[in-house]
PDB file of C-alpha atoms in Angstrom:
ATOM      1  CA  PHE A  11       0.000   0.000   0.000  1.00 67.00           C
ATOM      2  CA  ASP A  12       2.904   2.368   0.671  1.00 71.00           C
ATOM      3  CA  SER A  13       3.588   3.111  -2.989  1.00 82.00           C
ATOM      4  CA  VAL A  14       3.043   5.958  -5.417  1.00 87.00           C
ATOM      5  CA  TRP A  15      -0.500   4.656  -5.924  1.00 89.00           C
ATOM      6  CA  GLY A  16      -1.095   4.348  -2.182  1.00 90.00           C
ATOM      7  CA  LYS A  17       0.021   7.940  -1.638  1.00 92.00           C
ATOM      8  CA  ARG A  18      -2.273   9.152  -4.407  1.00 90.00           C
ATOM      9  CA  ALA A  19      -5.162   7.109  -3.002  1.00 91.00           C
ATOM     10  CA  LEU A  20      -4.754   8.611   0.460  1.00 92.00           C
ATOM     11  CA  LYS A  21      -4.498  12.126  -0.980  1.00 90.00           C
ATOM     12  CA  SER A  22      -7.608  11.520  -3.096  1.00 88.00           C
ATOM     13  CA  LEU A  23      -9.498  10.240  -0.048  1.00 88.00           C
ATOM     14  CA  ILE A  24      -8.608  13.329   1.976  1.00 88.00           C
ATOM     15  CA  GLU A  25      -9.447  15.659  -0.940  1.00 87.00           C
ATOM     16  CA  MET A  26     -12.849  14.018  -1.323  1.00 85.00           C
ATOM     17  CA  CYS A  27     -13.687  14.423   2.349  1.00 83.00           C
ATOM     18  CA  TYR A  28     -12.435  17.943   2.982  1.00 84.00           C
ATOM     19  CA  ALA A  29     -12.537  19.688  -0.405  1.00 82.00           C
ATOM     20  CA  GLY A  30     -15.183  17.662  -2.227  1.00 76.00           C
ATOM     21  CA  THR A  31     -12.821  17.257  -5.177  1.00 74.00           C
ATOM     22  CA  GLY A  32     -10.803  14.531  -6.845  1.00 66.00           C
ATOM     23  CA  LEU A  33     -11.498  11.315  -8.705  1.00 65.00           C
ATOM     24  CA  LEU A  34     -13.089   9.672  -5.693  1.00 65.00           C
ATOM     25  CA  ALA A  35     -15.567  12.528  -5.205  1.00 61.00           C
ATOM     26  CA  SER A  36     -16.809  12.260  -8.788  1.00 62.00           C
ATOM     27  CA  ALA A  37     -17.219   8.479  -8.453  1.00 63.00           C
ATOM     28  CA  ARG A  38     -19.618   8.912  -5.492  1.00 66.00           C
ATOM     29  CA  LEU A  39     -18.705   5.518  -4.055  1.00 66.00           C
ATOM     30  CA  LEU A  40     -18.368   6.662  -0.449  1.00 71.00           C
ATOM     31  CA  SER A  41     -20.133   8.874   2.054  1.00 76.00           C
ATOM     32  CA  PRO A  42     -17.734  11.808   2.535  1.00 79.00           C
ATOM     33  CA  SER A  43     -19.315  12.894   5.825  1.00 84.00           C
ATOM     34  CA  ARG A  44     -18.902   9.450   7.451  1.00 86.00           C
ATOM     35  CA  VAL A  45     -15.322   9.091   6.200  1.00 86.00           C
ATOM     36  CA  ARG A  46     -14.517  12.674   7.269  1.00 87.00           C
ATOM     37  CA  ALA A  47     -15.782  11.969  10.801  1.00 89.00           C
ATOM     38  CA  ALA A  48     -13.524   8.909  11.003  1.00 89.00           C
ATOM     39  CA  LEU A  49     -10.552  10.833   9.535  1.00 89.00           C
ATOM     40  CA  ASP A  50     -11.036  13.511  12.186  1.00 91.00           C
ATOM     41  CA  LEU A  51     -10.174  10.846  14.777  1.00 90.00           C
ATOM     42  CA  ILE A  52      -6.717  10.457  13.196  1.00 88.00           C
ATOM     43  CA  GLY A  53      -5.656  14.063  13.619  1.00 83.00           C
ATOM     44  CA  ASP A  54      -6.143  17.697  12.755  1.00 85.00           C
ATOM     45  CA  ALA A  55      -5.747  19.379   9.362  1.00 83.00           C
ATOM     46  CA  LYS A  56      -1.980  19.887   9.799  1.00 85.00           C
ATOM     47  CA  GLU A  57      -1.441  16.207  10.553  1.00 83.00           C
ATOM     48  CA  ARG A  58      -3.673  15.073   7.673  1.00 81.00           C
ATOM     49  CA  GLU A  59      -1.771  17.349   5.285  1.00 81.00           C
ATOM     50  CA  LYS A  60       1.522  15.534   5.935  1.00 82.00           C
ATOM     51  CA  LEU A  61       0.002  12.093   6.512  1.00 86.00           C
ATOM     52  CA  GLU A  62       1.842   9.225   4.818  1.00 91.00           C
ATOM     53  CA  VAL A  63       0.375   5.819   4.045  1.00 92.00           C
ATOM     54  CA  HIS A  64       2.342   3.881   6.659  1.00 92.00           C
ATOM     55  CA  ARG A  65       1.435   6.411   9.363  1.00 91.00           C
ATOM     56  CA  PHE A  66      -2.220   6.402   8.246  1.00 92.00           C
ATOM     57  CA  LEU A  67      -2.380   2.599   8.484  1.00 92.00           C
ATOM     58  CA  ASN A  68      -0.664   2.610  11.895  1.00 92.00           C
ATOM     59  CA  ARG A  69      -3.073   5.224  13.235  1.00 91.00           C
ATOM     60  CA  LEU A  70      -6.010   3.126  12.101  1.00 92.00           C
ATOM     61  CA  LEU A  71      -5.022   0.580  14.728  1.00 93.00           C
ATOM     62  CA  GLY A  72      -5.763   3.046  17.536  1.00 91.00           C
ATOM     63  CA  LEU A  73      -9.300   3.744  16.345  1.00 92.00           C
ATOM     64  CA  PRO A  74     -12.536   1.960  17.274  1.00 92.00           C
ATOM     65  CA  PHE A  75     -13.116  -1.063  15.058  1.00 93.00           C
ATOM     66  CA  ASP A  76     -15.979   0.510  13.070  1.00 90.00           C
ATOM     67  CA  ALA A  77     -13.807   3.540  12.208  1.00 90.00           C
ATOM     68  CA  GLN A  78     -10.903   1.244  11.283  1.00 93.00           C
ATOM     69  CA  GLN A  79     -13.110  -0.731   8.921  1.00 93.00           C
ATOM     70  CA  LEU A  80     -14.667   2.372   7.365  1.00 90.00           C
ATOM     71  CA  LEU A  81     -11.339   4.115   6.743  1.00 91.00           C
ATOM     72  CA  PHE A  82      -9.560   1.026   5.460  1.00 93.00           C
ATOM     73  CA  ASP A  83     -12.440   0.246   3.094  1.00 90.00           C
ATOM     74  CA  ALA A  84     -12.457   3.875   1.919  1.00 89.00           C
ATOM     75  CA  PHE A  85      -8.682   3.803   1.348  1.00 92.00           C
ATOM     76  CA  LYS A  86      -8.919   0.479  -0.515  1.00 92.00           C
ATOM     77  CA  THR A  87     -11.772   1.811  -2.668  1.00 89.00           C
ATOM     78  CA  SER A  88      -9.706   4.892  -3.479  1.00 89.00           C
ATOM     79  CA  LEU A  89      -6.667   2.761  -4.326  1.00 92.00           C
ATOM     80  CA  ASP A  90      -8.668   0.346  -6.501  1.00 92.00           C
ATOM     81  CA  LEU A  91     -10.295   3.226  -8.386  1.00 90.00           C
ATOM     82  CA  LEU A  92      -6.973   4.963  -9.051  1.00 90.00           C
ATOM     83  CA  ILE A  93      -5.310   1.765 -10.240  1.00 91.00           C
ATOM     84  CA  SER A  94      -8.189   0.740 -12.514  1.00 91.00           C
ATOM     85  CA  THR A  95      -8.276   4.252 -14.026  1.00 90.00           C
ATOM     86  CA  ALA A  96      -4.501   4.202 -14.537  1.00 88.00           C
ATOM     87  CA  LYS A  97      -4.711   0.778 -16.199  1.00 90.00           C
ATOM     88  CA  LYS A  98      -7.447   2.001 -18.558  1.00 90.00           C
ATOM     89  CA  ASP A  99      -5.312   5.030 -19.428  1.00 89.00           C
ATOM     90  CA  GLY A 100      -2.202   2.881 -19.934  1.00 85.00           C
ATOM     91  CA  LYS A 101      -0.384   4.675 -17.096  1.00 85.00           C
ATOM     92  CA  TYR A 102      -0.217   1.918 -14.490  1.00 82.00           C
ATOM     93  CA  ASP A 103       3.175   0.457 -13.649  1.00 78.00           C
ATOM     94  CA  GLU A 104       3.417  -2.319 -11.087  1.00 72.00           C
ATOM     95  CA  GLY A 105       7.139  -1.797 -10.803  1.00 69.00           C
ATOM     96  CA  VAL A 106       9.707  -4.556 -10.590  1.00 66.00           C
ATOM     97  CA  ALA A 107       8.245  -8.020 -10.162  1.00 71.00           C
ATOM     98  CA  ASP A 108       9.801 -11.436  -9.762  1.00 75.00           C
ATOM     99  CA  ILE A 109       8.856 -13.937 -12.437  1.00 78.00           C
ATOM    100  CA  THR A 110       8.116 -17.243 -10.775  1.00 78.00           C
ATOM    101  CA  GLY A 111       6.807 -20.615 -11.799  1.00 75.00           C
ATOM    102  CA  SER A 112       7.716 -24.261 -11.894  1.00 75.00           C
ATOM    103  CA  SER A 113       9.294 -23.501 -15.260  1.00 80.00           C
ATOM    104  CA  VAL A 114      10.391 -20.232 -16.876  1.00 84.00           C
ATOM    105  CA  GLN A 115      11.694 -20.313 -20.454  1.00 86.00           C
ATOM    106  CA  LEU A 116      13.173 -17.559 -22.600  1.00 86.00           C
ATOM    107  CA  LEU A 117      11.315 -17.619 -25.940  1.00 88.00           C
ATOM    108  CA  LYS A 118      12.857 -14.506 -27.531  1.00 89.00           C
ATOM    109  CA  MET A 119      16.109 -12.829 -26.577  1.00 88.00           C
ATOM    110  CA  GLU A 120      16.172  -9.319 -25.146  1.00 89.00           C
ATOM    111  CA  LYS A 121      15.496  -6.536 -27.605  1.00 90.00           C
ATOM    112  CA  LYS A 122      16.314  -2.887 -26.976  1.00 90.00           C
ATOM    113  CA  LEU A 123      13.108  -0.875 -27.006  1.00 90.00           C
ATOM    114  CA  TRP A 124      14.352   2.586 -26.183  1.00 90.00           C
ATOM    115  CA  GLN A 125      17.409   4.579 -25.159  1.00 92.00           C
ATOM    116  CA  ASP A 126      17.344   7.857 -23.266  1.00 91.00           C
ATOM    117  CA  PRO A 127      19.224  10.447 -25.336  1.00 93.00           C
ATOM    118  CA  VAL A 128      20.531  12.282 -22.267  1.00 93.00           C
ATOM    119  CA  THR A 129      21.568   9.510 -19.860  1.00 92.00           C
ATOM    120  CA  GLY A 130      21.985   6.625 -22.289  1.00 92.00           C
ATOM    121  CA  ALA A 131      19.770   4.413 -20.099  1.00 91.00           C
ATOM    122  CA  THR A 132      18.052   1.688 -22.103  1.00 91.00           C
ATOM    123  CA  ALA A 133      14.842  -0.283 -21.800  1.00 89.00           C
ATOM    124  CA  HIS A 134      14.789  -3.879 -22.987  1.00 88.00           C
ATOM    125  CA  ALA A 135      12.101  -6.536 -23.380  1.00 89.00           C
ATOM    126  CA  ALA A 136      12.263 -10.294 -23.663  1.00 88.00           C
ATOM    127  CA  LEU A 137       9.503 -12.810 -24.290  1.00 89.00           C
ATOM    128  CA  LEU A 138       9.164 -15.417 -21.550  1.00 87.00           C
ATOM    129  CA  GLN A 139       6.897 -18.376 -21.018  1.00 87.00           C
ATOM    130  CA  THR A 140       6.051 -19.405 -17.472  1.00 86.00           C
ATOM    131  CA  ASP A 141       4.336 -22.475 -16.118  1.00 82.00           C
ATOM    132  CA  ARG A 142       2.817 -21.738 -12.742  1.00 77.00           C
ATOM    133  CA  GLY A 143       1.156 -25.100 -12.440  1.00 80.00           C
ATOM    134  CA  VAL A 144       2.347 -28.390 -10.999  1.00 79.00           C
ATOM    135  CA  SER A 145       3.643 -31.176 -13.214  1.00 79.00           C
ATOM    136  CA  PHE A 146       1.624 -34.383 -13.366  1.00 85.00           C
ATOM    137  CA  GLU A 147       4.426 -36.278 -11.648  1.00 87.00           C
ATOM    138  CA  ALA A 148       4.632 -33.756  -8.808  1.00 85.00           C
ATOM    139  CA  ALA A 149       0.837 -33.852  -8.400  1.00 87.00           C
ATOM    140  CA  CYS A 150       0.925 -37.664  -8.160  1.00 91.00           C
ATOM    141  CA  GLU A 151       3.679 -37.492  -5.530  1.00 91.00           C
ATOM    142  CA  LYS A 152       1.701 -34.972  -3.468  1.00 88.00           C
ATOM    143  CA  LEU A 153      -1.416 -37.135  -3.720  1.00 90.00           C
ATOM    144  CA  ALA A 154       0.471 -40.237  -2.636  1.00 91.00           C
ATOM    145  CA  LEU A 155       1.959 -38.389   0.335  1.00 89.00           C
ATOM    146  CA  ALA A 156      -1.434 -37.000   1.340  1.00 87.00           C
ATOM    147  CA  LEU A 157      -3.154 -40.383   1.027  1.00 88.00           C
ATOM    148  CA  GLY A 158      -0.317 -42.106   2.870  1.00 81.00           C
ATOM    149  CA  SER A 159      -0.421 -39.702   5.789  1.00 67.00           C
ATOM    150  CA  LYS A 160      -4.218 -39.883   5.872  1.00 61.00           C
ATOM    151  CA  ALA A 161      -4.130 -43.690   5.986  1.00 54.00           C
ATOM    152  CA  ARG A 162      -1.618 -43.615   8.877  1.00 54.00           C
ATOM    153  CA  ALA A 163      -3.649 -40.972  10.754  1.00 49.00           C
ATOM    154  CA  SER A 164      -6.992 -42.799  10.595  1.00 49.00           C
ATOM    155  CA  PRO A 165      -6.788 -46.595  10.878  1.00 52.00           C
ATOM    156  CA  THR A 166      -9.629 -48.546   9.286  1.00 54.00           C
ATOM    157  CA  HIS A 167     -12.140 -50.305  11.503  1.00 50.00           C
ATOM    158  CA  ASN A 168     -13.300 -53.842  10.661  1.00 48.00           C
TER     159      ASN A 168
END
């Protein structure tokens, strides 16, 4: 949550509640007055102005459960809305991600996509194929282990 998108979501939530502006206000998904009342429990205007995501989430823990739930749901709604809008606009970037799977194969070698004329930094792309499933052999081994431990745990009655 403590990312560029999380920071924007928190800012959008605060703008909706106190200024009646921002993407979240136009979506009309939340009740600004209820969220504002819960946000008032976190701190005054000065504190809200410099509030960061990690501090916001920590302060939620000191609130009554209903206020925690309301503010977290409001923050999550704000975050989801910003991310979905950014994805539609082609502006969403998840950042660096690990590519995992039971098998990862390089299908096409890296190709230079772009080079910054000032710094010389380059962006490359490669085509990969991943298998995130379990092989048939591994599935059979897991089944045999599960059935074997189940048989030992519950003896049959004659």
